[in-house]
Short mmCIF file of C-alpha atoms in Angstrom, two decimals:
data_model
loop_
_atom_site.label_atom_id
_atom_site.label_comp_id
_atom_site.label_asym_id
_atom_site.label_seq_id
_atom_site.Cartn_x
_atom_site.Cartn_y
_atom_site.Cartn_z
CA MET A 224 -111.84 12.15 85.64
CA GLU A 225 -109.68 12.59 88.61
CA THR A 226 -107.17 9.95 89.15
CA LEU A 227 -107.28 8.38 92.55
CA LYS A 228 -104.15 9.27 94.25
CA LEU A 229 -102.59 6.57 96.20
CA SER A 230 -101.14 7.90 99.33
CA ALA A 231 -98.03 6.37 100.71
CA LEU A 232 -98.28 4.08 103.69
CA PRO A 233 -97.69 6.01 106.89
CA GLU A 234 -94.07 5.70 107.83
CA GLN A 235 -93.41 3.57 110.79
CA SER A 236 -90.53 5.51 112.17
CA LYS A 237 -90.66 3.67 115.47
CA GLN A 238 -92.01 0.27 116.33
CA GLN A 239 -94.98 0.87 118.61
CA PRO A 240 -95.20 -1.57 121.51
CA ILE A 241 -98.37 -3.62 121.50
CA ASN A 242 -100.78 -2.14 124.04
CA HIS A 243 -101.89 -5.06 126.22
CA GLY A 244 -103.88 -2.98 128.63
CA ARG A 245 -102.78 -2.33 132.20
CA PHE A 246 -102.87 -5.01 134.83
CA GLU A 247 -105.94 -4.36 136.97
CA ALA A 248 -105.16 -5.21 140.56
CA TYR A 249 -108.68 -4.76 141.87
CA VAL A 250 -112.06 -6.29 141.19
CA ASP A 251 -115.31 -5.71 143.05
CA ASN A 252 -116.92 -9.05 143.90
CA GLY A 253 -120.03 -7.26 145.10
CA GLY A 254 -122.37 -8.02 147.96
CA THR A 255 -123.86 -6.16 150.87
CA VAL A 256 -123.19 -6.20 154.58
CA MET A 257 -124.99 -4.36 157.34
CA ALA A 258 -125.09 -4.17 161.11
CA VAL A 259 -127.37 -2.73 163.80
CA ALA A 260 -126.36 -2.27 167.46
CA GLY A 261 -128.78 -2.61 170.32
CA LYS A 262 -128.19 -1.83 173.96
CA ASP A 263 -126.46 -5.13 174.75
CA TYR A 264 -126.35 -6.94 171.41
CA CYS A 265 -125.42 -6.46 167.76
CA VAL A 266 -127.11 -7.93 164.71
CA ILE A 267 -125.00 -8.31 161.59
CA ALA A 268 -126.09 -9.50 158.16
CA GLY A 269 -124.13 -10.23 155.02
CA ASP A 270 -125.25 -11.86 151.78
CA THR A 271 -123.26 -14.75 150.34
CA ARG A 272 -123.16 -13.96 146.64
CA MET A 273 -119.80 -13.48 144.94
CA SER A 274 -119.87 -12.01 141.45
CA ASP A 275 -117.11 -11.61 138.90
CA GLY A 276 -117.49 -7.87 138.64
CA GLY A 277 -119.95 -8.19 135.74
CA TYR A 278 -123.13 -10.22 135.32
CA GLY A 279 -121.66 -13.57 136.30
CA ILE A 280 -121.86 -15.37 139.62
CA GLN A 281 -118.70 -17.08 140.86
CA THR A 282 -120.30 -18.65 143.92
CA ARG A 283 -123.50 -18.42 145.91
CA HIS A 284 -121.86 -19.55 149.14
CA TYR A 285 -119.19 -17.05 150.05
CA THR A 286 -119.61 -15.84 153.64
CA LYS A 287 -118.75 -12.21 154.20
CA VAL A 288 -119.01 -12.34 157.98
CA PHE A 289 -115.97 -13.55 159.90
CA GLN A 290 -115.86 -14.26 163.61
CA LEU A 291 -112.83 -12.70 165.29
CA THR A 292 -113.45 -13.44 168.97
CA ASN A 293 -116.30 -14.66 171.09
CA LYS A 294 -117.56 -11.08 171.26
CA CYS A 295 -116.69 -9.56 167.91
CA VAL A 296 -117.30 -10.19 164.21
CA LEU A 297 -116.01 -8.57 161.06
CA ALA A 298 -118.26 -8.11 158.02
CA THR A 299 -116.55 -7.15 154.77
CA SER A 300 -117.67 -6.43 151.24
CA GLY A 301 -115.50 -5.59 148.26
CA MET A 302 -112.78 -7.75 146.79
CA GLN A 303 -112.78 -11.32 148.06
CA ALA A 304 -109.01 -11.84 147.76
CA ASP A 305 -108.25 -8.76 149.86
CA THR A 306 -111.00 -9.68 152.32
CA ILE A 307 -109.46 -13.07 152.98
CA ALA A 308 -105.93 -11.63 153.21
CA LEU A 309 -107.19 -9.08 155.73
CA GLN A 310 -109.04 -11.71 157.77
CA LYS A 311 -105.89 -13.85 157.93
CA ARG A 312 -103.79 -10.89 159.10
CA LEU A 313 -106.30 -10.05 161.83
CA LYS A 314 -106.61 -13.65 162.95
CA LEU A 315 -102.82 -13.96 163.27
CA MET A 316 -102.61 -10.78 165.33
CA LEU A 317 -105.51 -11.76 167.56
CA GLU A 318 -103.93 -15.11 168.37
CA THR A 319 -100.58 -13.48 169.16
CA TYR A 320 -102.31 -10.93 171.37
CA GLN A 321 -104.19 -13.68 173.23
CA LYS A 322 -100.97 -15.54 174.02
CA GLU A 323 -99.08 -12.44 175.11
CA HIS A 324 -101.83 -10.89 177.21
CA GLY A 325 -103.58 -14.00 178.46
CA LYS A 326 -106.96 -12.73 177.27
CA PRO A 327 -108.70 -12.11 173.93
CA MET A 328 -108.45 -8.66 172.33
CA SER A 329 -111.33 -6.39 173.33
CA THR A 330 -113.75 -5.18 170.67
CA PRO A 331 -112.71 -1.49 170.78
CA ALA A 332 -109.06 -2.56 170.53
CA ILE A 333 -109.85 -4.70 167.49
CA ALA A 334 -111.61 -1.74 165.90
CA GLN A 335 -108.54 0.44 166.31
CA PHE A 336 -106.23 -2.31 165.16
CA LEU A 337 -108.21 -2.81 161.95
CA SER A 338 -107.94 0.88 161.21
CA ASN A 339 -104.16 0.76 161.66
CA THR A 340 -103.87 -2.34 159.50
CA LEU A 341 -105.83 -0.72 156.69
CA TYR A 342 -103.87 2.53 156.80
CA TYR A 343 -100.63 0.59 156.70
CA LYS A 344 -101.52 -0.09 153.06
CA ARG A 345 -102.53 3.49 152.35
CA PHE A 346 -100.72 3.49 149.00
CA PHE A 347 -101.95 0.10 147.79
CA PRO A 348 -105.12 -0.38 149.78
CA TYR A 349 -107.11 -3.45 150.62
CA TYR A 350 -110.19 -3.17 148.44
CA THR A 351 -112.43 -3.92 151.40
CA PHE A 352 -115.34 -2.10 152.99
CA ASN A 353 -115.58 -3.21 156.55
CA LEU A 354 -117.90 -3.29 159.51
CA VAL A 355 -116.72 -4.36 162.92
CA ALA A 356 -119.53 -5.30 165.28
CA GLY A 357 -119.48 -6.70 168.79
CA VAL A 358 -119.94 -6.18 172.48
CA ASP A 359 -117.32 -4.60 174.73
CA GLU A 360 -116.19 -5.84 178.15
CA LYS A 361 -119.35 -4.43 179.76
CA GLY A 362 -121.65 -6.15 177.27
CA GLU A 363 -122.66 -2.99 175.41
CA GLY A 364 -123.20 -3.26 171.63
CA TRP A 365 -120.69 -1.42 169.38
CA ILE A 366 -120.40 -1.00 165.60
CA TRP A 367 -117.66 0.68 163.62
CA THR A 368 -117.82 1.42 159.94
CA TYR A 369 -114.69 1.82 157.78
CA ASP A 370 -113.57 3.00 154.39
CA ALA A 371 -110.87 1.21 152.38
CA VAL A 372 -107.97 3.01 154.08
CA GLY A 373 -109.05 2.81 157.68
CA SER A 374 -111.08 5.91 158.38
CA HIS A 375 -113.54 4.68 160.98
CA GLU A 376 -116.41 5.89 163.08
CA ARG A 377 -118.44 4.35 165.84
CA VAL A 378 -122.11 4.29 164.91
CA LYS A 379 -125.37 2.68 165.92
CA TYR A 380 -125.99 1.12 162.50
CA SER A 381 -124.28 0.93 159.16
CA SER A 382 -124.05 -0.87 155.86
CA GLN A 383 -121.36 -1.34 153.20
CA GLY A 384 -121.11 -2.82 149.77
CA SER A 385 -123.02 -2.79 146.52
CA GLY A 386 -126.43 -2.60 148.20
CA ASN A 387 -125.27 0.07 150.63
CA GLN A 388 -127.16 2.91 148.94
CA LEU A 389 -130.38 0.93 149.15
CA VAL A 390 -130.03 -0.20 152.75
CA ILE A 391 -128.68 2.91 154.45
CA PRO A 392 -131.77 5.13 153.89
CA LEU A 393 -133.92 2.30 155.23
CA LEU A 394 -131.77 2.06 158.35
CA ASP A 395 -131.82 5.86 158.76
CA ASN A 396 -135.58 5.82 158.71
CA GLN A 397 -136.30 2.78 160.84
CA VAL A 398 -133.39 2.59 163.29
CA ALA A 399 -132.61 6.26 163.81
CA LYS A 400 -136.23 7.26 163.22
CA ARG A 401 -135.15 10.01 160.86
CA ASN A 402 -137.17 11.61 158.05
CA GLN A 403 -140.44 10.38 159.47
CA GLN A 404 -143.54 12.56 159.19
CA ILE A 405 -145.09 10.73 162.09
CA ILE A 406 -142.57 9.20 164.45
CA GLN A 407 -143.47 5.60 165.05
CA GLY A 408 -142.33 3.15 167.65
CA ASN A 409 -140.71 3.66 171.02
CA GLY A 410 -137.06 3.68 171.96
CA ASP A 411 -136.12 0.14 172.98
CA VAL A 412 -136.42 -2.67 170.52
CA SER A 413 -135.80 -6.31 171.32
CA CYS A 414 -133.15 -8.39 169.62
CA ASP A 415 -135.75 -10.47 167.75
CA GLN A 416 -137.39 -7.37 166.32
CA VAL A 417 -134.07 -6.14 165.05
CA VAL A 418 -133.27 -9.53 163.49
CA SER A 419 -136.61 -9.49 161.73
CA PHE A 420 -136.01 -5.96 160.47
CA VAL A 421 -132.48 -6.78 159.28
CA LYS A 422 -133.85 -9.76 157.34
CA ASP A 423 -136.33 -7.44 155.65
CA ALA A 424 -133.59 -4.95 154.84
CA ILE A 425 -131.28 -7.45 153.22
CA THR A 426 -134.15 -9.03 151.31
CA SER A 427 -135.07 -5.60 149.95
CA ALA A 428 -131.47 -4.99 148.92
CA GLY A 429 -131.48 -8.37 147.17
CA GLU A 430 -134.54 -7.39 145.15
CA ARG A 431 -133.03 -4.27 143.62
CA ASP A 432 -129.28 -4.89 143.59
CA ILE A 433 -128.06 -7.56 141.16
CA TYR A 434 -124.96 -8.24 143.20
CA THR A 435 -126.87 -9.09 146.38
CA GLY A 436 -128.78 -12.33 146.84
CA ASP A 437 -128.56 -16.14 147.17
CA PHE A 438 -128.25 -16.51 150.96
CA ALA A 439 -127.63 -14.27 153.92
CA ASP A 440 -125.80 -14.88 157.17
CA ILE A 441 -127.62 -13.32 160.09
CA VAL A 442 -125.31 -13.13 163.10
CA VAL A 443 -126.21 -12.01 166.62
CA VAL A 444 -123.45 -11.06 169.08
CA ASP A 445 -124.14 -10.60 172.77
CA LYS A 446 -122.44 -11.34 176.06
CA ASP A 447 -123.24 -15.04 175.67
CA GLY A 448 -121.36 -15.28 172.41
CA VAL A 449 -122.00 -15.38 168.69
CA ARG A 450 -125.02 -17.07 167.05
CA TRP A 451 -125.27 -17.75 163.33
CA GLU A 452 -128.34 -18.22 161.19
CA LYS A 453 -128.61 -18.84 157.46
CA PHE A 454 -131.42 -17.09 155.66
CA GLU A 455 -132.48 -17.67 152.05
CA LEU A 456 -132.60 -14.85 149.53
CA LYS A 457 -133.61 -14.97 145.91
CA LEU A 458 -131.30 -16.74 143.51
CA ASP A 459 -131.92 -14.38 140.56
CA MET B 282 -67.51 -29.83 187.56
CA TYR B 283 -63.90 -28.80 187.57
CA ARG B 284 -62.84 -25.45 186.23
CA ASN B 285 -60.17 -25.85 183.58
CA GLN B 286 -58.46 -23.82 180.91
CA TYR B 287 -60.77 -24.94 178.04
CA ASP B 288 -64.04 -23.76 179.41
CA SER B 289 -64.12 -19.98 179.01
CA ASP B 290 -64.98 -19.88 175.32
CA ILE B 291 -67.94 -21.46 173.58
CA THR B 292 -65.77 -21.89 170.52
CA THR B 293 -63.09 -23.95 172.27
CA PHE B 294 -63.10 -27.73 172.40
CA SER B 295 -61.41 -29.44 175.32
CA PRO B 296 -58.81 -32.13 174.64
CA SER B 297 -61.36 -34.78 175.55
CA GLY B 298 -63.67 -33.52 172.80
CA ARG B 299 -66.17 -31.64 174.95
CA ILE B 300 -67.39 -28.07 174.87
CA HIS B 301 -67.50 -27.17 178.52
CA GLN B 302 -69.61 -24.04 178.14
CA VAL B 303 -72.43 -26.12 176.74
CA GLU B 304 -72.16 -28.55 179.63
CA TYR B 305 -72.24 -25.69 182.12
CA ALA B 306 -75.39 -24.43 180.40
CA MET B 307 -76.95 -27.85 180.95
CA GLU B 308 -76.10 -27.48 184.63
CA ALA B 309 -78.42 -24.46 184.71
CA VAL B 310 -81.21 -26.72 183.52
CA LYS B 311 -80.47 -29.22 186.26
CA GLN B 312 -80.79 -26.47 188.88
CA GLY B 313 -84.24 -25.41 187.74
CA GLY B 314 -87.52 -26.56 189.30
CA ALA B 315 -88.66 -30.05 188.37
CA ALA B 316 -90.95 -30.76 185.46
CA VAL B 317 -92.46 -34.09 184.39
CA ALA B 318 -93.92 -35.04 181.02
CA LEU B 319 -95.79 -38.18 180.03
CA LYS B 320 -98.12 -39.30 177.27
CA SER B 321 -100.77 -41.83 176.41
CA LYS B 322 -102.18 -42.63 173.00
CA GLN B 323 -104.55 -39.68 173.10
CA TYR B 324 -103.02 -37.17 175.48
CA ALA B 325 -99.72 -35.57 176.42
CA VAL B 326 -99.42 -34.16 179.93
CA LEU B 327 -96.97 -31.79 181.61
CA VAL B 328 -96.75 -31.47 185.38
CA SER B 329 -94.38 -29.01 187.00
CA LEU B 330 -93.35 -27.58 190.32
CA LYS B 331 -93.46 -23.80 190.57
CA ARG B 332 -90.96 -22.02 192.77
CA SER B 333 -91.30 -18.70 194.52
CA SER B 334 -88.42 -16.52 195.62
CA SER B 335 -89.95 -15.94 199.06
CA GLU B 336 -93.18 -16.19 201.04
CA LEU B 337 -94.10 -12.74 199.78
CA GLY B 338 -93.46 -13.50 196.13
CA SER B 339 -95.56 -15.14 193.45
CA TYR B 340 -94.78 -18.53 191.99
CA GLN B 341 -92.79 -18.57 188.75
CA LYS B 342 -94.78 -19.60 185.69
CA LYS B 343 -93.46 -22.89 184.34
CA ILE B 344 -95.88 -23.99 181.64
CA PHE B 345 -96.61 -21.93 178.52
CA VAL B 346 -99.08 -22.25 175.68
CA VAL B 347 -97.29 -22.27 172.33
CA ASP B 348 -100.21 -23.07 170.07
CA ASP B 349 -103.51 -24.94 170.22
CA HIS B 350 -101.73 -28.24 169.87
CA VAL B 351 -98.39 -27.59 171.62
CA GLY B 352 -97.27 -26.43 175.05
CA ILE B 353 -93.99 -26.36 176.95
CA ALA B 354 -92.69 -26.73 180.48
CA ILE B 355 -89.38 -25.02 181.26
CA SER B 356 -86.49 -25.67 183.58
CA GLY B 357 -83.59 -23.25 183.95
CA LEU B 358 -83.24 -19.56 183.11
CA THR B 359 -86.78 -18.25 182.82
CA ALA B 360 -85.80 -15.23 180.74
CA ASP B 361 -84.16 -17.47 178.13
CA ALA B 362 -87.23 -19.66 178.20
CA ARG B 363 -89.48 -16.70 177.38
CA MET B 364 -87.40 -15.91 174.30
CA LEU B 365 -87.67 -19.49 173.09
CA CYS B 366 -91.38 -19.55 173.86
CA ASN B 367 -91.95 -16.42 171.77
CA TYR B 368 -89.90 -17.91 168.97
CA MET B 369 -91.97 -21.10 169.04
CA ARG B 370 -95.23 -19.14 169.09
CA ASN B 371 -94.10 -17.09 166.10
CA GLU B 372 -93.04 -20.15 164.12
CA CYS B 373 -96.33 -21.93 164.79
CA ALA B 374 -98.37 -18.85 163.91
CA ASN B 375 -96.44 -18.25 160.69
CA TYR B 376 -96.71 -21.88 159.63
CA ASN B 377 -100.45 -21.79 160.26
CA TYR B 378 -100.75 -18.55 158.27
CA VAL B 379 -98.92 -19.90 155.25
CA TYR B 380 -100.14 -23.51 155.18
CA GLU B 381 -103.54 -23.20 156.94
CA ASN B 382 -102.48 -26.24 158.92
CA GLN B 383 -100.90 -26.94 162.29
CA MET B 384 -97.16 -27.39 162.44
CA ARG B 385 -96.03 -30.89 163.29
CA VAL B 386 -94.43 -31.10 166.71
CA GLU B 387 -91.18 -32.68 165.56
CA ARG B 388 -90.70 -29.94 162.99
CA LEU B 389 -91.15 -27.27 165.63
CA VAL B 390 -88.79 -28.98 168.07
CA THR B 391 -86.17 -29.34 165.31
CA LYS B 392 -86.32 -25.59 164.74
CA VAL B 393 -85.80 -24.93 168.44
CA ALA B 394 -82.90 -27.36 168.57
CA ASP B 395 -81.32 -25.64 165.56
CA LYS B 396 -81.67 -22.34 167.35
CA HIS B 397 -79.88 -23.79 170.37
CA GLN B 398 -77.13 -25.09 168.12
CA VAL B 399 -76.33 -21.68 166.69
CA HIS B 400 -75.40 -20.53 170.16
CA THR B 401 -72.98 -23.39 170.61
CA GLN B 402 -70.92 -22.46 167.60
CA ARG B 403 -70.89 -18.71 167.04
CA TYR B 404 -68.54 -16.57 168.97
CA GLY B 405 -70.00 -14.03 171.37
CA ARG B 406 -73.35 -15.71 171.89
CA ARG B 407 -73.87 -17.81 174.95
CA PRO B 408 -76.11 -20.88 174.94
CA TYR B 409 -79.70 -20.68 176.19
CA GLY B 410 -79.64 -21.90 179.78
CA VAL B 411 -83.00 -23.62 179.63
CA GLY B 412 -84.32 -27.07 178.88
CA LEU B 413 -87.82 -27.48 177.50
CA LEU B 414 -90.29 -30.30 177.77
CA VAL B 415 -92.52 -30.00 174.72
CA ALA B 416 -95.92 -31.70 174.82
CA GLY B 417 -97.90 -31.77 171.62
CA PHE B 418 -100.56 -33.58 169.63
CA ASP B 419 -100.58 -33.70 165.84
CA GLN B 420 -101.59 -36.04 162.98
CA LEU B 421 -99.08 -38.60 164.20
CA GLY B 422 -100.44 -38.67 167.73
CA ALA B 423 -99.20 -37.49 171.12
CA HIS B 424 -95.57 -36.43 171.53
CA ILE B 425 -93.15 -35.60 174.31
CA TYR B 426 -89.82 -34.02 173.43
CA GLN B 427 -86.95 -32.71 175.52
CA THR B 428 -84.64 -29.98 174.20
CA CYS B 429 -81.19 -29.21 175.56
CA PRO B 430 -78.89 -26.18 175.42
CA SER B 431 -76.55 -28.40 173.42
CA GLY B 432 -78.90 -28.41 170.45
CA ASN B 433 -79.94 -32.02 170.90
CA PHE B 434 -83.52 -33.06 171.25
CA TYR B 435 -85.01 -36.33 172.37
CA ASP B 436 -88.32 -38.07 171.80
CA TYR B 437 -89.64 -39.63 175.00
CA LYS B 438 -92.49 -41.75 176.29
CA SER B 439 -92.11 -39.89 179.56
CA ILE B 440 -89.33 -37.86 181.14
CA SER B 441 -88.46 -35.53 183.94
CA ILE B 442 -85.97 -32.64 184.11
CA GLY B 443 -84.83 -30.18 186.75
CA SER B 444 -83.61 -30.54 190.28
CA ARG B 445 -84.08 -33.94 191.95
CA SER B 446 -85.64 -35.20 188.74
CA GLN B 447 -83.87 -38.57 189.09
CA SER B 448 -86.43 -39.61 191.70
CA ALA B 449 -89.24 -38.77 189.31
CA LYS B 450 -87.49 -40.70 186.53
CA THR B 451 -87.30 -43.74 188.75
CA TYR B 452 -91.06 -43.57 189.33
CA LEU B 453 -91.71 -43.14 185.60
CA GLU B 454 -89.46 -46.08 184.68
CA LYS B 455 -91.47 -48.24 187.02
CA HIS B 456 -94.88 -47.28 185.63
CA PHE B 457 -94.41 -46.13 182.05
CA GLU B 458 -95.78 -49.29 180.47
CA SER B 459 -99.24 -48.50 181.77
CA PHE B 460 -99.31 -44.94 180.39
CA GLU B 461 -100.24 -45.87 176.82
CA GLU B 462 -103.72 -47.03 177.81
CA SER B 463 -104.21 -44.63 180.71
CA SER B 464 -107.04 -42.15 180.85
CA LEU B 465 -106.28 -38.44 181.10
CA GLU B 466 -107.01 -38.41 184.82
CA GLN B 467 -104.76 -41.39 185.48
CA LEU B 468 -101.97 -39.73 183.52
CA ILE B 469 -102.23 -36.57 185.57
CA ILE B 470 -102.18 -38.57 188.81
CA HIS B 471 -99.07 -40.45 187.64
CA GLY B 472 -97.46 -37.13 186.79
CA LEU B 473 -98.26 -35.69 190.20
CA ARG B 474 -96.95 -38.78 191.94
CA ALA B 475 -93.73 -38.57 189.95
CA LEU B 476 -93.44 -34.88 190.78
CA ARG B 477 -94.02 -35.57 194.45
CA GLU B 478 -90.88 -37.72 194.48
CA THR B 479 -88.79 -34.65 193.67
CA ILE B 480 -89.84 -32.67 196.73
CA PRO B 481 -87.53 -32.89 199.74
CA ASN B 482 -89.26 -34.11 202.89
CA THR B 483 -88.68 -30.82 204.67
CA ASP B 484 -90.94 -28.92 202.25
CA ASP B 485 -94.72 -28.47 202.26
CA GLY B 486 -95.40 -30.92 199.49
CA LEU B 487 -97.67 -30.41 196.50
CA ASN B 488 -100.40 -27.80 196.79
CA SER B 489 -102.52 -25.79 194.40
CA LYS B 490 -100.10 -22.87 194.58
CA ASN B 491 -96.94 -24.66 193.49
CA VAL B 492 -98.31 -27.16 190.96
CA SER B 493 -98.98 -26.44 187.30
CA ILE B 494 -100.51 -28.98 184.91
CA GLY B 495 -100.66 -28.75 181.13
CA ILE B 496 -102.75 -31.08 178.96
CA VAL B 497 -103.18 -31.51 175.22
CA GLY B 498 -104.93 -34.14 173.16
CA GLU B 499 -106.87 -35.00 170.07
CA ASN B 500 -109.92 -32.94 170.91
CA GLN B 501 -108.26 -30.98 173.67
CA LYS B 502 -106.50 -27.72 172.93
CA PHE B 503 -103.45 -27.14 175.06
CA LYS B 504 -104.74 -25.99 178.42
CA ILE B 505 -103.01 -25.01 181.64
CA ILE B 506 -104.60 -26.21 184.88
CA GLU B 507 -103.52 -24.21 187.92
CA ASP B 508 -104.64 -22.93 191.30
CA GLU B 509 -108.21 -23.98 192.18
CA ALA B 510 -108.61 -26.10 189.07
CA ALA B 511 -105.56 -28.16 190.02
CA GLN B 512 -106.95 -28.81 193.47
CA GLN B 513 -109.32 -31.55 192.27
CA TYR B 514 -106.40 -33.60 191.00
CA LEU B 515 -104.40 -32.98 194.16
CA ASN B 516 -107.38 -34.22 196.17
CA LEU B 517 -107.43 -37.44 194.14
CA LEU B 518 -103.75 -37.78 194.92
CA GLU B 519 -104.22 -37.34 198.65
CA ASN B 520 -107.01 -39.90 198.84
CA GLU B 521 -104.76 -42.65 197.55
CA GLU B 522 -102.50 -44.98 199.41
CA PRO B 523 -98.88 -43.85 199.30
CA VAL B 524 -96.97 -45.64 196.54
CA GLU B 525 -94.37 -48.12 197.69
CA MET B 526 -91.02 -47.24 196.18
CA GLN B 527 -88.45 -49.96 195.69
CA THR B 528 -85.77 -49.55 198.33
CA ASN B 529 -82.30 -50.97 197.77
#
């Protein structure tokens, strides 16, 4: 019978430091935002669910759409802490601009300024995925879409956030009339039609994406100002 | 003011315990265009006389927005006033950013006064040659403050600074007891009447080009009323009987 050999304990030549795990600076609180520009208006929607990055819900009432001026709103998905920090920075700058120039910052100027602000933190970015939507001085509808470090593009429609992949193909098909076998509908759509369509889009995103739901803010921006509407989504 | 050997340096006291440079700075304030400030329980009002360098020129801006709840009227060196105005705007904006709350007026005025004081003590920096009338509304109600190049500041029920302001002060002393319960419109009319006292008889009098009004209150963000908008108050002024001043 073979004797069991006891092997010596492995030598601890050095004390190993206890591995706590790295500090994680970012968390994705989820949610979807989207915007569609018409000829002289913009419709923006954002859900109000905030998750903890996993399966939990932290609140059902966190608004992702932030009004910057009478003619411009900012919709942001991503990390809530960075979103709020970014909104505060922008608000401060907008108020300073208003006092120095005697007029509010124009929507295209805000779009550029946001890009600069985001790039400023190129090496420790704001974990935010932004949409700027508004009307310019002439009353024409504009939307810009951003990545986390400020790359931006002016577009007719866009979406960002966890439900982005679900909403964007729908917008491509219905707003830009792409990928249609039989092209339906004529060019001009009214604001109410767009609002109705946006409600459908965010409801659909809420059905399939677990991070999107609870309530949605539907915001319309035109030359007369900014109108808000709360719309119910499913709570599951 | 007599020139003497103790007045060339800000860091030199005179034998009588005065710093002449500071007093000369206050002279600059006295030379500026008149400004009047008065308050009721719910509103604080600034009324000021704008000057222009010539017929061809525009009228110098006298009232500035500092924040939603604070505004200032200036008298003295306009360039210095702009620096102070920017400083005040920055302080208010930063306070709001950090505390998500509006800065109390006295706190803001204290900061401005401290800034003035630095320039009365450090070598190589002259005092700011401008006096401010600060009108604000916060949790404690309506406020009127005056700041001086000396670094002092004063809390007032109503006050006037600038050239020929003594006449306005006399009017205010006569009527100030009624301000507390006055409506906004009555306050503005009182302010305009006080301001009218400071105009020499040879001049045109008050018109929409040379008058600037600033108002702030509980539900009223600081707003400047000028040009056409000021005309309605000037009309109310014209329709009244002239006020009898006490003559000695």
